[in-house]
Structure formats: C-alpha cells, structure tokens
Tab-separated table of C-alpha atoms in Angstrom:
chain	number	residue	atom	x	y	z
A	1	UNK	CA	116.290	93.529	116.496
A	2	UNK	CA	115.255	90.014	114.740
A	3	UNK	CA	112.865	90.305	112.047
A	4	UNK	CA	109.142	89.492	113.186
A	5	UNK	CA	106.882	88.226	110.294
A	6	UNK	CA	103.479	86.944	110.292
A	7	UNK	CA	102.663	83.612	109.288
A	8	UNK	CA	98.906	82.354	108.035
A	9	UNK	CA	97.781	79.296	108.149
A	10	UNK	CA	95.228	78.526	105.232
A	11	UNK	CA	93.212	75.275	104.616
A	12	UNK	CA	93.834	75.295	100.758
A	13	UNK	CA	93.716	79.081	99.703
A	14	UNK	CA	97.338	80.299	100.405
A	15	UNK	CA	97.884	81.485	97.186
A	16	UNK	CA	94.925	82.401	96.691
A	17	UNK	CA	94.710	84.495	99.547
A	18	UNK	CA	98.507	85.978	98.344
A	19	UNK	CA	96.980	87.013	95.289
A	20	UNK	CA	94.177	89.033	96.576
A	21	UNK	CA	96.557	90.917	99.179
A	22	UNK	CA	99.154	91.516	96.372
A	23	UNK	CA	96.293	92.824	94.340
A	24	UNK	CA	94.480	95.135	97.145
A	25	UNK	CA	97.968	96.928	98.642
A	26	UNK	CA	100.428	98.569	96.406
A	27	UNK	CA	103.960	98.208	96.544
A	28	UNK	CA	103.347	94.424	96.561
A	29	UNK	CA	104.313	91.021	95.037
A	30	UNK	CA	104.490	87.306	95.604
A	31	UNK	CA	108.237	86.506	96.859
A	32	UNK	CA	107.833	82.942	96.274
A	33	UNK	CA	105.978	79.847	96.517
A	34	UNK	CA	106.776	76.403	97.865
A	35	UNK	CA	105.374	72.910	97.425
A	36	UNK	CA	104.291	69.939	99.253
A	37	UNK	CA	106.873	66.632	98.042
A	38	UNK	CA	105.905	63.100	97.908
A	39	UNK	CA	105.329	61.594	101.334
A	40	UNK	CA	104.583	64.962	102.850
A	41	UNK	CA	100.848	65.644	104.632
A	42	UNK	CA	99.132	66.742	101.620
A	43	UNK	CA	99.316	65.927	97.852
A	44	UNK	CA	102.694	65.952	96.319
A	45	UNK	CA	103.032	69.731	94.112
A	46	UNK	CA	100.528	71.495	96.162
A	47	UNK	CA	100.849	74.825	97.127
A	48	UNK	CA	102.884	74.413	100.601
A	49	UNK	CA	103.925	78.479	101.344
A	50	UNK	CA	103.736	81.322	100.026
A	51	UNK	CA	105.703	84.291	100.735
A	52	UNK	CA	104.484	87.712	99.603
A	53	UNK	CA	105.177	91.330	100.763
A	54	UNK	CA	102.591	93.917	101.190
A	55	UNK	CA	104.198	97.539	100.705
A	56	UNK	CA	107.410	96.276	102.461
A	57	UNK	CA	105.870	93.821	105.120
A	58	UNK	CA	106.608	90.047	104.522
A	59	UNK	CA	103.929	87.321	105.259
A	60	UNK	CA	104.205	83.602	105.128
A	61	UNK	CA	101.099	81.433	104.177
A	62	UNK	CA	100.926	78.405	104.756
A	63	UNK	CA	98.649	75.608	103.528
A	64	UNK	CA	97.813	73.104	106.251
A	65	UNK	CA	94.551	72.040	106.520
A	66	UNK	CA	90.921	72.848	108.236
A	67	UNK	CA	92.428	72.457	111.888
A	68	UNK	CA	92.713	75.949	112.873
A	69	UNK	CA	90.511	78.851	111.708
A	70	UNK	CA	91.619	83.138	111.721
A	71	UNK	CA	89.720	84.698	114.622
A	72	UNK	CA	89.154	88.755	115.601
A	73	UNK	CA	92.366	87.809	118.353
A	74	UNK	CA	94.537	89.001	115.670
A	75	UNK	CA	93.965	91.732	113.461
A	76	UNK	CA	95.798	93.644	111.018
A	77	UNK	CA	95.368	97.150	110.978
A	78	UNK	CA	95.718	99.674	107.763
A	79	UNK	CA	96.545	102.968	108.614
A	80	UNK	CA	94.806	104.904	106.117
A	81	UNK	CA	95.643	108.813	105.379
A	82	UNK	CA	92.282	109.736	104.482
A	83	UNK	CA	88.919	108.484	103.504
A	84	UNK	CA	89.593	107.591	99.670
A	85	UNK	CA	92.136	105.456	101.439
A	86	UNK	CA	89.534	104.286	103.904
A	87	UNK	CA	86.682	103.670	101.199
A	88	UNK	CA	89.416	101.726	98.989
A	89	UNK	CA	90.875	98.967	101.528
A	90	UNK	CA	86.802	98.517	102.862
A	91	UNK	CA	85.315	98.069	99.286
A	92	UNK	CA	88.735	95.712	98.518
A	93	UNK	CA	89.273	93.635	101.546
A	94	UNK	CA	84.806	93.133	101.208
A	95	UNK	CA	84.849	91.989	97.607
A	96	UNK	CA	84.338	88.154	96.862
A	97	UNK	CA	82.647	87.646	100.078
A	98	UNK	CA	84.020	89.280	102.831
A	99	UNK	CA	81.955	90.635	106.215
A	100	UNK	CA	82.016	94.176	107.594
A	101	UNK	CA	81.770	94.482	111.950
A	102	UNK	CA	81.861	97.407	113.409
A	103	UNK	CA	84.389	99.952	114.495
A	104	UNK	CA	86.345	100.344	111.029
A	105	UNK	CA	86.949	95.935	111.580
A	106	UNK	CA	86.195	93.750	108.932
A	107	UNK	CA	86.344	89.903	107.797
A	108	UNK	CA	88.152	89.270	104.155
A	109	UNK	CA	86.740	86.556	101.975
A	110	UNK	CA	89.138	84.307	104.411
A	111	UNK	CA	88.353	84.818	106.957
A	112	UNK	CA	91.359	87.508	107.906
A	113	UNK	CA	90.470	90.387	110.321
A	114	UNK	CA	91.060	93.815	108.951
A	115	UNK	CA	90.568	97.516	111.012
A	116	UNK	CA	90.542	100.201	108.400
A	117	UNK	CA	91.323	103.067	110.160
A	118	UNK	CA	92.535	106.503	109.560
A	119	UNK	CA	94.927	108.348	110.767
A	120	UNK	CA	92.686	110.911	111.756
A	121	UNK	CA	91.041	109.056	114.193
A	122	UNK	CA	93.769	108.124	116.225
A	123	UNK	CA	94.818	111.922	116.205
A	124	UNK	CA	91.237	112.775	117.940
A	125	UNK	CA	91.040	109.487	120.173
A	126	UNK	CA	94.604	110.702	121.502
A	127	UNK	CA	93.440	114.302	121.712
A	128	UNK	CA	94.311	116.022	125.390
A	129	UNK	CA	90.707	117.340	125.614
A	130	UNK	CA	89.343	114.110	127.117
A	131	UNK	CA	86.193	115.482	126.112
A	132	UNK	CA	86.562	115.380	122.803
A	133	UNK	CA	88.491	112.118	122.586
A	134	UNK	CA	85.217	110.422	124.461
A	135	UNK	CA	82.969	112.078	121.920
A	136	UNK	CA	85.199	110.366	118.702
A	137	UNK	CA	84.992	107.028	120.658
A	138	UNK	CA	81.161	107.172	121.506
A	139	UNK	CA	80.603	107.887	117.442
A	140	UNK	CA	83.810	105.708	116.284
A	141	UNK	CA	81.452	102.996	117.917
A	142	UNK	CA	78.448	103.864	116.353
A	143	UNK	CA	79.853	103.273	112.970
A	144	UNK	CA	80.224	100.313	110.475
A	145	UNK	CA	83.469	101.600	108.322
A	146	UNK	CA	85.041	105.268	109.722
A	147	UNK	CA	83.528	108.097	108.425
A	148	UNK	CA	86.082	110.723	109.076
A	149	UNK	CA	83.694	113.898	108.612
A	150	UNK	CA	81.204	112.364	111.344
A	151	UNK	CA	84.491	111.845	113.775
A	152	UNK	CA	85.531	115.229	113.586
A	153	UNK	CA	82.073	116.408	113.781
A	154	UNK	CA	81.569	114.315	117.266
A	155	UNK	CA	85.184	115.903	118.089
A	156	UNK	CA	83.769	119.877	117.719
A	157	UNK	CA	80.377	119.100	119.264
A	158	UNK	CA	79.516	121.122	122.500
C-alpha cells in the first residue's frame, strides 16, 4: 500500500510549528528541513519544508504564504489511553495561544485542529447497549476537553 503522509501548508511558521509538535509528542524529531533558492517565490534561505515525525507518523510543512488557512475539515485525532494522557496533549496543543471547542476538539497556536480523545470513549460510544452509547454521546457533547469519569458515569446512569 503507498505511503500516505500529510502535508501543511504554513504562511511562515513551518518550523516553527515542527518544533512545537516535536516537543508535545514523544518519539519525535525533525527529519529535515529545506530552503527556498534564489529566484524561487519567497526569499532565498527561507525555511521551504520541513519534515518531522511524530511517534512514527511523517508530516511535511510547507511554507507558502497567507493563501490558504487550516480549517475544522481536517483534524488530527490523538488517541489517548487515559486522562493524564488526555490532560497532557489539551494543556500542550493550548499553550502559546491555542483555542479549546467542544467535544475533546481544539485549535493549536496555528491554527491546526486537534480531538483529544480517549480510548475509553470510543469503547462506550461503540458499546452494544445503544442506551448507554446515547448517554456517552449526549455528555461527550456537553463537554469542553473529555472527562473520562463523567463518560462512564453517563454510561452506568439508569
């Protein structure tokens, strides 16, 4: 199967943006960098890409200009094992600026959407007791970030 990897397209912040991610997931690192050369669409030894790997997943950045801007169409998601995992990636991803939605989703500082989500909520959302499932959705969207106790609370209400 060919290799799928996402590619970013930045204004200016590229490596910026590499740095953060490199510094929020472990298991990461910058790959490599490449710059813009005389006669090219933006100054000559400017940051062009960026390739970094986050815990085994390559990205591209690229630095291209103000044209096109990240949207909630596209998403990451982080599946998180429990909620020190949960807590971590929302205080990271948030730091320097970033904006929190609703339903585990977040905004980074660049405009990147996020879902933090644990793995325990897609257990009870896939539950057989319909139920229950339609309980953890009706809190899931009550909430800000994912508070795992509160799911599984909704889950064994009557």
């Amino acid at each position: 199967m060919p290799k799928i990897t996402p590619f970013l397209w930045f204004d200016t912040q590229a490596k910026e943006a590499a740095d953060f991610y490199v510094s929020v997931f472990p298991n990461s690192k910058i790959r490599d960098v490449s710059y813009y050369a005389e006669g090219m669409p933006a100054p000559a030894g400017s940051v062009m890409v960026v390739e970094f790997e986050l815990d085994g997943q390559v990205f591209q950045a690229l630095n291209a200009g103000p044209h096109f801007k990240f949207d909630e169409a596209i998403s990451f998601m982080i599946d998180c094992a429990d909620q020190a995992e949960v807590d971590y990636y929302w205080e990271k991803l948030l730091s320097g600026g970033g904006e929190e939605s609703q339903c585990g989703w977040l905004k980074d500082r660049f405009g990147l959407s996020w879902q933090v989500t644990p793995r325990r909520l897609m257990e009870l959302m896939a539950d057989p007791d319909k139920a229950k499932a339609a309980r953890v959705g009706a809190a899931m969207m009550q909430m800000i970030k994912i508070d795992i106790a509160k799911i599984e609370a909704a889950a064994e209400a009557a």
